[in-house]
PDB file of C-alpha atoms in Angstrom:
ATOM      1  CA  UNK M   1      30.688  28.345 236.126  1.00  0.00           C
ATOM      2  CA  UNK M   2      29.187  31.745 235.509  1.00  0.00           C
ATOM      3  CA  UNK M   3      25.601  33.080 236.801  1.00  0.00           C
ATOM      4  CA  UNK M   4      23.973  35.347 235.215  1.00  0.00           C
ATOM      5  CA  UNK M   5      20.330  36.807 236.361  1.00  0.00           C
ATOM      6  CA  UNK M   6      19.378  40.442 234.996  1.00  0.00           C
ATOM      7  CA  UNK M   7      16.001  41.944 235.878  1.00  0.00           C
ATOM      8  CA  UNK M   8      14.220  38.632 236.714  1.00  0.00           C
ATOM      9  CA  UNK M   9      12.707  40.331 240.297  1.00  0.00           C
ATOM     10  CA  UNK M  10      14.406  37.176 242.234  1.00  0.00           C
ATOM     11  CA  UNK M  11      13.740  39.171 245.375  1.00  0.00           C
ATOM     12  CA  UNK M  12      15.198  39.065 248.899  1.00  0.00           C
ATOM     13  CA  UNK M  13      14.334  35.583 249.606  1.00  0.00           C
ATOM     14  CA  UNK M  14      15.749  33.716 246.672  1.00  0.00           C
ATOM     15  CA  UNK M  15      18.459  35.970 246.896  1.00  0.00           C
ATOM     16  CA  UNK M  16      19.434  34.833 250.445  1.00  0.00           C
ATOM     17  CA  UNK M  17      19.184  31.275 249.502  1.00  0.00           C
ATOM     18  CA  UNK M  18      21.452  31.755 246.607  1.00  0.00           C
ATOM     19  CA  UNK M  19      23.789  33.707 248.710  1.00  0.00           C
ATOM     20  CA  UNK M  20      23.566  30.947 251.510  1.00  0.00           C
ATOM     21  CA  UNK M  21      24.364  28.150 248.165  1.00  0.00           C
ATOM     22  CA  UNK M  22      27.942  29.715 248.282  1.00  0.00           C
ATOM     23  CA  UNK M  23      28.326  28.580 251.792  1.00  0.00           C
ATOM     24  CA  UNK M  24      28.693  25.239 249.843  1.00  0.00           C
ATOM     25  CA  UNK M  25      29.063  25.529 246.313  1.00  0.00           C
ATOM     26  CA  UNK M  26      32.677  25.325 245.002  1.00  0.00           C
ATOM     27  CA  UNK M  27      32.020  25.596 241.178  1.00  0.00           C
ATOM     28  CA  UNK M  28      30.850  29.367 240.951  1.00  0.00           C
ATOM     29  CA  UNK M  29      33.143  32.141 240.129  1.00  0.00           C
ATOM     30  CA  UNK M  30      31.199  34.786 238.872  1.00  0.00           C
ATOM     31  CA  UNK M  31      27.800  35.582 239.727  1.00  0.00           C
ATOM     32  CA  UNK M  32      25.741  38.553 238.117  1.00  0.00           C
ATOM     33  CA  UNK M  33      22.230  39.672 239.529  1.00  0.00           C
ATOM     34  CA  UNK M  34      21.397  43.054 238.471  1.00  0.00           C
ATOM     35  CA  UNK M  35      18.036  44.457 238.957  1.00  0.00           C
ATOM     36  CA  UNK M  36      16.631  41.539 240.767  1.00  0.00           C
ATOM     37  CA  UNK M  37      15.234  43.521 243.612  1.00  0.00           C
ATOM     38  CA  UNK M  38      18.102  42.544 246.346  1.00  0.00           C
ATOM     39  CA  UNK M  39      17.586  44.183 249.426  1.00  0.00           C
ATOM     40  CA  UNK M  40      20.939  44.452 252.446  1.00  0.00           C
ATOM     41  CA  UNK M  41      19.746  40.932 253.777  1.00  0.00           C
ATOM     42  CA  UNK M  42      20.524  39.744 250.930  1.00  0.00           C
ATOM     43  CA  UNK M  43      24.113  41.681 251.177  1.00  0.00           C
ATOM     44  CA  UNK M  44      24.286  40.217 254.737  1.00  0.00           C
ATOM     45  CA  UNK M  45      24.159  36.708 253.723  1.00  0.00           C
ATOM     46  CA  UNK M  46      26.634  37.317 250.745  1.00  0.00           C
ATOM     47  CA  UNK M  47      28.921  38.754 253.357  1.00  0.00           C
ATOM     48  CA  UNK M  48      28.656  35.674 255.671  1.00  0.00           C
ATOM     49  CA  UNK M  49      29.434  33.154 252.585  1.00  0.00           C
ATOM     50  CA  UNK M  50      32.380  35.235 251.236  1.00  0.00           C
ATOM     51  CA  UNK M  51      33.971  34.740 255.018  1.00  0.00           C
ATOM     52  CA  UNK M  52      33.828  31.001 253.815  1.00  0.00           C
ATOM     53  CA  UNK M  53      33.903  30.390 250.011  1.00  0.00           C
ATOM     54  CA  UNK M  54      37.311  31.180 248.512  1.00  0.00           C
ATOM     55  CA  UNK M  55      36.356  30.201 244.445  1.00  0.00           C
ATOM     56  CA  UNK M  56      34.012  33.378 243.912  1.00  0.00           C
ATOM     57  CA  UNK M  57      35.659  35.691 241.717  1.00  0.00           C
ATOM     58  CA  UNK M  58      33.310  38.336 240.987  1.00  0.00           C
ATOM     59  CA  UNK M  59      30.049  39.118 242.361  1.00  0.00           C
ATOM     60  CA  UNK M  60      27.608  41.771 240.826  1.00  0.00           C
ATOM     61  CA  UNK M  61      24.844  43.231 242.868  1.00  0.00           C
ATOM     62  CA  UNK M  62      24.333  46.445 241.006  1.00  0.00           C
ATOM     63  CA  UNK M  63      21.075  48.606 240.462  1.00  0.00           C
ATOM     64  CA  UNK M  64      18.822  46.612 243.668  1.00  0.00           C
ATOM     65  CA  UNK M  65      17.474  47.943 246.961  1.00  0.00           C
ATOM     66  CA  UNK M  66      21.145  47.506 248.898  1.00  0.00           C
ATOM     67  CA  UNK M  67      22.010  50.337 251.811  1.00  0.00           C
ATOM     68  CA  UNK M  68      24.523  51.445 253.520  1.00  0.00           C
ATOM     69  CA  UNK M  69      24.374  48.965 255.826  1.00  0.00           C
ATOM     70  CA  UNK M  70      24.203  45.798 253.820  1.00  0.00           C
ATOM     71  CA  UNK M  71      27.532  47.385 251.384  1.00  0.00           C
ATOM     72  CA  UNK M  72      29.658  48.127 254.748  1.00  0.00           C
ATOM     73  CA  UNK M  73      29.163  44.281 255.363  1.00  0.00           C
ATOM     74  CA  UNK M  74      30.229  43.039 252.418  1.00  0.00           C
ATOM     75  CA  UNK M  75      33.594  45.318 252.968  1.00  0.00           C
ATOM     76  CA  UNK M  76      33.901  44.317 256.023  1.00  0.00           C
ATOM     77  CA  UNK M  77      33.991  40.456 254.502  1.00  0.00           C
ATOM     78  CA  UNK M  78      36.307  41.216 252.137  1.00  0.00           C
ATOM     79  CA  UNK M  79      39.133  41.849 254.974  1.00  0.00           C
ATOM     80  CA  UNK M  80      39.339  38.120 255.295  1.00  0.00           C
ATOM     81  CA  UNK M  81      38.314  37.434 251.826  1.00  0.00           C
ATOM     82  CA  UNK M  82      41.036  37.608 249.225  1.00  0.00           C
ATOM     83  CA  UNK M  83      39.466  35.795 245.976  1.00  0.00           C
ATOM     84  CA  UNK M  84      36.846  37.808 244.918  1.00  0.00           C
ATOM     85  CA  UNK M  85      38.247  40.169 242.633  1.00  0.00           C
ATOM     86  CA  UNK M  86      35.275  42.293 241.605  1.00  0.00           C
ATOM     87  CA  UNK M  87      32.183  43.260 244.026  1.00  0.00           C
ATOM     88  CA  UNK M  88      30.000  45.641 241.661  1.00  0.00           C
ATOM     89  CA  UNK M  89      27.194  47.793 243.770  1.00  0.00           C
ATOM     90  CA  UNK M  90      26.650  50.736 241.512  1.00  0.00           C
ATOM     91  CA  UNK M  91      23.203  52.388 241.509  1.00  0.00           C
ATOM     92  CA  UNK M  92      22.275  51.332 244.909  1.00  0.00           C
ATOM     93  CA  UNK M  93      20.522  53.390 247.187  1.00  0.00           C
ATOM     94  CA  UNK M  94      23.836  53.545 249.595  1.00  0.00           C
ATOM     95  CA  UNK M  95      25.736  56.535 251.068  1.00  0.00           C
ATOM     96  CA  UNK M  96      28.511  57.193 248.459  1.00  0.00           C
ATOM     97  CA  UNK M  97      31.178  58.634 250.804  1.00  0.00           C
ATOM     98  CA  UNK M  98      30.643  56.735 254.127  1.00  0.00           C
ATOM     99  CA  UNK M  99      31.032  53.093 252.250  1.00  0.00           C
ATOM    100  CA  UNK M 100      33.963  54.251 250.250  1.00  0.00           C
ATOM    101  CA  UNK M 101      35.774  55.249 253.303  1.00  0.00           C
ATOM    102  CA  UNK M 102      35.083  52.191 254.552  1.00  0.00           C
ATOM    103  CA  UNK M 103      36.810  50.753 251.197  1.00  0.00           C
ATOM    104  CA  UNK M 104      39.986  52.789 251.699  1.00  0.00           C
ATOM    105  CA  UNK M 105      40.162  51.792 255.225  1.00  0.00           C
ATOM    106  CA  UNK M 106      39.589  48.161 255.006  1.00  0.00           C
ATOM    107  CA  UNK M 107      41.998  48.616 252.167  1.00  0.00           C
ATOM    108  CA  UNK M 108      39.761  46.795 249.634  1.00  0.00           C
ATOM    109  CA  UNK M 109      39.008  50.052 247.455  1.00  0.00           C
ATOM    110  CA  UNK M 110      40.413  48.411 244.257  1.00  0.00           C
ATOM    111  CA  UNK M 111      38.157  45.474 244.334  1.00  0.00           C
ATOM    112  CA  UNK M 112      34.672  47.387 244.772  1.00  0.00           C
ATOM    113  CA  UNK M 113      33.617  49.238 241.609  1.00  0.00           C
ATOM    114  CA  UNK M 114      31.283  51.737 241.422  1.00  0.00           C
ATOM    115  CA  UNK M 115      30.522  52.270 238.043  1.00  0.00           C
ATOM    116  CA  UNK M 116      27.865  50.333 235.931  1.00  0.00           C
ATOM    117  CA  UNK M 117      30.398  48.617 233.187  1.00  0.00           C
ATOM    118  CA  UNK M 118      29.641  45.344 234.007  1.00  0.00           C
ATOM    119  CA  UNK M 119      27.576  44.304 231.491  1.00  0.00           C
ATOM    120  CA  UNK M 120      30.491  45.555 228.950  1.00  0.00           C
ATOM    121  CA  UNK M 121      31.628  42.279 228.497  1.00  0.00           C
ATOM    122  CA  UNK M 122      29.064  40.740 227.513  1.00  0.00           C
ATOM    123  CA  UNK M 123      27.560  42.699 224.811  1.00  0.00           C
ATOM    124  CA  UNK M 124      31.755  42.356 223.559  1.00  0.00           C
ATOM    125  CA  UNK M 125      30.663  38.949 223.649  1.00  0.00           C
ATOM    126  CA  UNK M 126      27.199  38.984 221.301  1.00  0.00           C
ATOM    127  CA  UNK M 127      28.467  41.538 219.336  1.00  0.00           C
ATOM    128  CA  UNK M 128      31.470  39.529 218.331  1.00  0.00           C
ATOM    129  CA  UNK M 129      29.635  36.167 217.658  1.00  0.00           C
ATOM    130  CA  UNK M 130      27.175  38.225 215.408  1.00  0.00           C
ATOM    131  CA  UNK M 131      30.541  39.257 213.538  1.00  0.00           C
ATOM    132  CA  UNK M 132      31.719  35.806 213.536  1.00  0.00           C
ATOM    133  CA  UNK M 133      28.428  34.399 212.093  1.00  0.00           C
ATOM    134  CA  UNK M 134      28.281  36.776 208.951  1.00  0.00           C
ATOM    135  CA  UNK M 135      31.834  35.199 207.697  1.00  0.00           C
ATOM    136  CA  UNK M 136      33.373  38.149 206.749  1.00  0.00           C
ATOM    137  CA  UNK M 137      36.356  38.393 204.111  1.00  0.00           C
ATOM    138  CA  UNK M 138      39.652  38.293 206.594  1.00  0.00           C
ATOM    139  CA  UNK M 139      40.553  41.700 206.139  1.00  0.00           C
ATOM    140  CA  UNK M 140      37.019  43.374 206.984  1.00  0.00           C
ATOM    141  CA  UNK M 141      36.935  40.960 209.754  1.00  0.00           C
ATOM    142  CA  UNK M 142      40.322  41.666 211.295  1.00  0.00           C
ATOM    143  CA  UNK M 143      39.255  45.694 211.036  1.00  0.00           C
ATOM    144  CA  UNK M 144      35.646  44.543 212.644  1.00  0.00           C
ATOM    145  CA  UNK M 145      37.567  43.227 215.440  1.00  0.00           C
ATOM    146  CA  UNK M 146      39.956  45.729 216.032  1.00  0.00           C
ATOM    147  CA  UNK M 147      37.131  48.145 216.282  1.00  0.00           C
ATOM    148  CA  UNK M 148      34.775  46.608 218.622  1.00  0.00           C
ATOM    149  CA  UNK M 149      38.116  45.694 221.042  1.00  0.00           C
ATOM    150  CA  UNK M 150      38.731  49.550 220.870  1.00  0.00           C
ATOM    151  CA  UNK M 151      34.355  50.033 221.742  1.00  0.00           C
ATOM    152  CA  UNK M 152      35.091  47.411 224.363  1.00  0.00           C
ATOM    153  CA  UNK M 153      37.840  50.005 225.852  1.00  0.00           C
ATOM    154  CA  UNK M 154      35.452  53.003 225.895  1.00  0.00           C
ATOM    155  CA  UNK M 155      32.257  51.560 227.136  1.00  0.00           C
ATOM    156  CA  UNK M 156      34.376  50.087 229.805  1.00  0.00           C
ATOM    157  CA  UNK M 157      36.554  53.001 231.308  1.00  0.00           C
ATOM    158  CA  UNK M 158      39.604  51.496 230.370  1.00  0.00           C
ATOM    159  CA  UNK M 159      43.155  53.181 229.596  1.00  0.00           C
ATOM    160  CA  UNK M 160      43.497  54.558 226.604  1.00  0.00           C
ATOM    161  CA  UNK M 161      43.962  51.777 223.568  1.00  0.00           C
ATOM    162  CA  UNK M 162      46.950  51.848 221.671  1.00  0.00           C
ATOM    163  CA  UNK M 163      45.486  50.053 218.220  1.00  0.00           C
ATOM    164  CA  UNK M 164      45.408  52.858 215.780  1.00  0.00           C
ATOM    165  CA  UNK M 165      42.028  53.326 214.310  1.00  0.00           C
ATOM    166  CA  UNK M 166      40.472  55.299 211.497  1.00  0.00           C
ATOM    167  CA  UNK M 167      39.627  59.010 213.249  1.00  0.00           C
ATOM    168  CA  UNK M 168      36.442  59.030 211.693  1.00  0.00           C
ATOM    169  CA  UNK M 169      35.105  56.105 213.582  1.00  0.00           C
ATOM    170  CA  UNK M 170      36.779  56.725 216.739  1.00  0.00           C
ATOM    171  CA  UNK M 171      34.383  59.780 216.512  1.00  0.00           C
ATOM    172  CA  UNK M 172      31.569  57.502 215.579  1.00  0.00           C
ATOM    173  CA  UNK M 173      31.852  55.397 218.331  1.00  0.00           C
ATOM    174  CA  UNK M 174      31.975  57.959 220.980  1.00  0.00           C
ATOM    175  CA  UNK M 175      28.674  59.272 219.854  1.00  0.00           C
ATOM    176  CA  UNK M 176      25.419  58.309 221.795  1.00  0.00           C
ATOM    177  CA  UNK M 177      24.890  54.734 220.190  1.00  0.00           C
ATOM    178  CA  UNK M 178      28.403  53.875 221.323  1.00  0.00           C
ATOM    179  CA  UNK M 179      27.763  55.001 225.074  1.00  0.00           C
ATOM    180  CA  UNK M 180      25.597  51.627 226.460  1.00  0.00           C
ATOM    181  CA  UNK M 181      22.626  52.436 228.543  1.00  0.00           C
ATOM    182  CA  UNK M 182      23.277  49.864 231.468  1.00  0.00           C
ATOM    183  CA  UNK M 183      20.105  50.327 232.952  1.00  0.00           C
ATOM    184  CA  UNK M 184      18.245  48.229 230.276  1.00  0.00           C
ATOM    185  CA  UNK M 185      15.980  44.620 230.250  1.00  0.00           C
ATOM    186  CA  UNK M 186      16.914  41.815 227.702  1.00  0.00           C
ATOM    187  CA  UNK M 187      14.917  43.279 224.821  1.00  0.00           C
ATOM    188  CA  UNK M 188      17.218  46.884 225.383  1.00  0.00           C
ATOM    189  CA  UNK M 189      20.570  44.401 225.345  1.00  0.00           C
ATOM    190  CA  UNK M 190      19.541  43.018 221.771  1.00  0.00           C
ATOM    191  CA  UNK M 191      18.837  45.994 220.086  1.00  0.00           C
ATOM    192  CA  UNK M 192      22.141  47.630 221.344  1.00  0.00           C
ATOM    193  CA  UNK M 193      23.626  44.578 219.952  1.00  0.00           C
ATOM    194  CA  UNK M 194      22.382  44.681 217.346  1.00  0.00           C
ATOM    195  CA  UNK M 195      22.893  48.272 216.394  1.00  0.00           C
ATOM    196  CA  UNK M 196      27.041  48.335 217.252  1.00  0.00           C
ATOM    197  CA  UNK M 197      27.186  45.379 214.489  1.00  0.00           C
ATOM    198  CA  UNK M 198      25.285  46.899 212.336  1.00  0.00           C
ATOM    199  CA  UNK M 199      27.771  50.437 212.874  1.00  0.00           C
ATOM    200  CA  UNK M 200      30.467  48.049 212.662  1.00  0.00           C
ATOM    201  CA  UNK M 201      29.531  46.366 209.294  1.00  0.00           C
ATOM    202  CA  UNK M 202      28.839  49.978 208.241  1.00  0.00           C
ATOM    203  CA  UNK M 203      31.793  51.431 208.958  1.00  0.00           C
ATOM    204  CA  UNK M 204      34.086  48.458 207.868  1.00  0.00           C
ATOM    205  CA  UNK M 205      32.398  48.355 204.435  1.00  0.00           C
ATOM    206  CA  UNK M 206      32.651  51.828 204.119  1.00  0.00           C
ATOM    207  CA  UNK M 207      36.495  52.443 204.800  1.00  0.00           C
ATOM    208  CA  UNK M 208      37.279  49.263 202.823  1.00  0.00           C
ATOM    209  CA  UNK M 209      39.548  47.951 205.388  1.00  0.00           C
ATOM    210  CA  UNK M 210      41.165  51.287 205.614  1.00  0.00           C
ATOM    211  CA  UNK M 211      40.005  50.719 209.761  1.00  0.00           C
ATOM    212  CA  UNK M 212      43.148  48.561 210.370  1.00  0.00           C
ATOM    213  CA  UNK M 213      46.376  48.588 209.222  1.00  0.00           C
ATOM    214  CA  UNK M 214      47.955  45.916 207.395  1.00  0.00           C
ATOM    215  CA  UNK M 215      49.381  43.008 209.609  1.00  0.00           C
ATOM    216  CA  UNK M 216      53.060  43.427 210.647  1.00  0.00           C
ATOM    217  CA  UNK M 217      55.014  41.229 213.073  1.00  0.00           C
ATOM    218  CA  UNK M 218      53.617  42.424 216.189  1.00  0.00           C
ATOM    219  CA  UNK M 219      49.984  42.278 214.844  1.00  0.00           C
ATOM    220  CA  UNK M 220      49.686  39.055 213.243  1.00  0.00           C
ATOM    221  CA  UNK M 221      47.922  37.710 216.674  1.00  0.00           C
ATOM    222  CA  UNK M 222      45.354  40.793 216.965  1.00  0.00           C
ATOM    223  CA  UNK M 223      41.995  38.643 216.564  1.00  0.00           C
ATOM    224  CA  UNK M 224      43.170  36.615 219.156  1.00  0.00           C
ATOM    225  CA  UNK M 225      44.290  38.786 221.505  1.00  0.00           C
ATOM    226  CA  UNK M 226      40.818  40.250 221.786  1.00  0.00           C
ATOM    227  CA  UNK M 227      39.348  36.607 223.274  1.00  0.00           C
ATOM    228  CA  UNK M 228      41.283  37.313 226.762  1.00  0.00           C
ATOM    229  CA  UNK M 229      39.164  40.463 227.346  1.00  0.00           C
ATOM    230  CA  UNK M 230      36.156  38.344 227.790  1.00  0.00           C
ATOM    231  CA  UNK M 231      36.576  36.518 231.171  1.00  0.00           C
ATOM    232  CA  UNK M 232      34.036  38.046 233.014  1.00  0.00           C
TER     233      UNK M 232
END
């Protein structure tokens, strides 16, 4: 089961009694509550729970109130803890260098991440059941595809893609309306959906398929390959 709360103000006290749910609750793996005004109590009692729960797989706690303080005991949880994957804390009012020494030391580093991507996946995720709802022809949909996977691989900071695209939109999508303000409410989240389907659509119609190349043995499986980005 996922969770995902995003600039509801939940506050400190429904925030520890979520927290204290996991304690319990066997069914979560991925919880997401950015911009809900979560203070380092409420990264205290996340820290006690992870010393328990072993289903959590990713926890997001980006853009609240969280110090030093509360951060440094979350990393010191996730010595004993080995199933949560992800902890996001970007844009928190912590000490940058103190807590990711304490990262490196505790040797957990790879699991904390400090950038604001974490809503990548899940404007993928709109953007490609908008695509899938206008029933494209096969080949403008297999090009529509192939370009938001490669958007998916910019917005998110991820190595380089090797699908060959059409050097005019590669350029396209680096420009501003490519580059997803993170720091946005529900309203913001639509309208950048909206807007990278709409450059999509654009762009597909205008290069007549000339986005993608034609299908060859290795490619045959490229709209599906795109669904296993999507797990978080």
């Amino acid at each position: 089961i996922k969770l995902w709360i995003h600039s509801n103000s939940l506050g400190a006290i429904a925030g520890r009694e979520l927290a204290r749910s996991l304690l319990t609750n066997t069914h979560l793996h991925t919880i997401h509550l950015r911009m809900n005004e979560l203070d380092d109590s409420v990264a205290k009692e996340f820290a006690m729970a992870l010393r328990t729960n072993c289903t959590l797989k990713v926890l997001g706690l980006d853009k609240n109130n969280i110090g030093t303080e509360g951060v440094l005991a979350l990393i010191d949880a996730l010595r004993d803890n080995l199933s949560l994957k992800r902890l996001y804390v970007a844009e928190n009012p912590f000490n940058h260098e103190k807590v990711e020494q304490a990262a490196s030391s505790a040797g957990v580093s790879r699991r904390i991440f400090f950038s604001d991507d974490v809503l990548v996946p899940v404007i993928k995720l709109m953007v490609r059941q908008k695509l899938e709802a206008l029933k494209l022809q096969p080949g403008k949909r297999r090009s529509a595809i192939i370009m938001l996977k490669q958007w998916g691989k910019i917005a998110g900071g991820s190595a380089k893609s090797k699908t060959r695209t059409n050097p005019h939109n590669k350029r396209r999508m680096k420009s501003s309306i490519w580059q997803l303000d993170h720091a946005v409410d529900a309203g913001h989240v639509k309208r950048n959906v909206d807007e990278i389907t709409r450059t999509i659509i654009n762009a597909v119609e205008a290069d007549e398929g000339k986005l993608a190349p034609k299908k060859g043995r290795g490619e045959e499986c490229a709209e599906k390959d795109d669904d296993d980005d999507d797990d978080d």
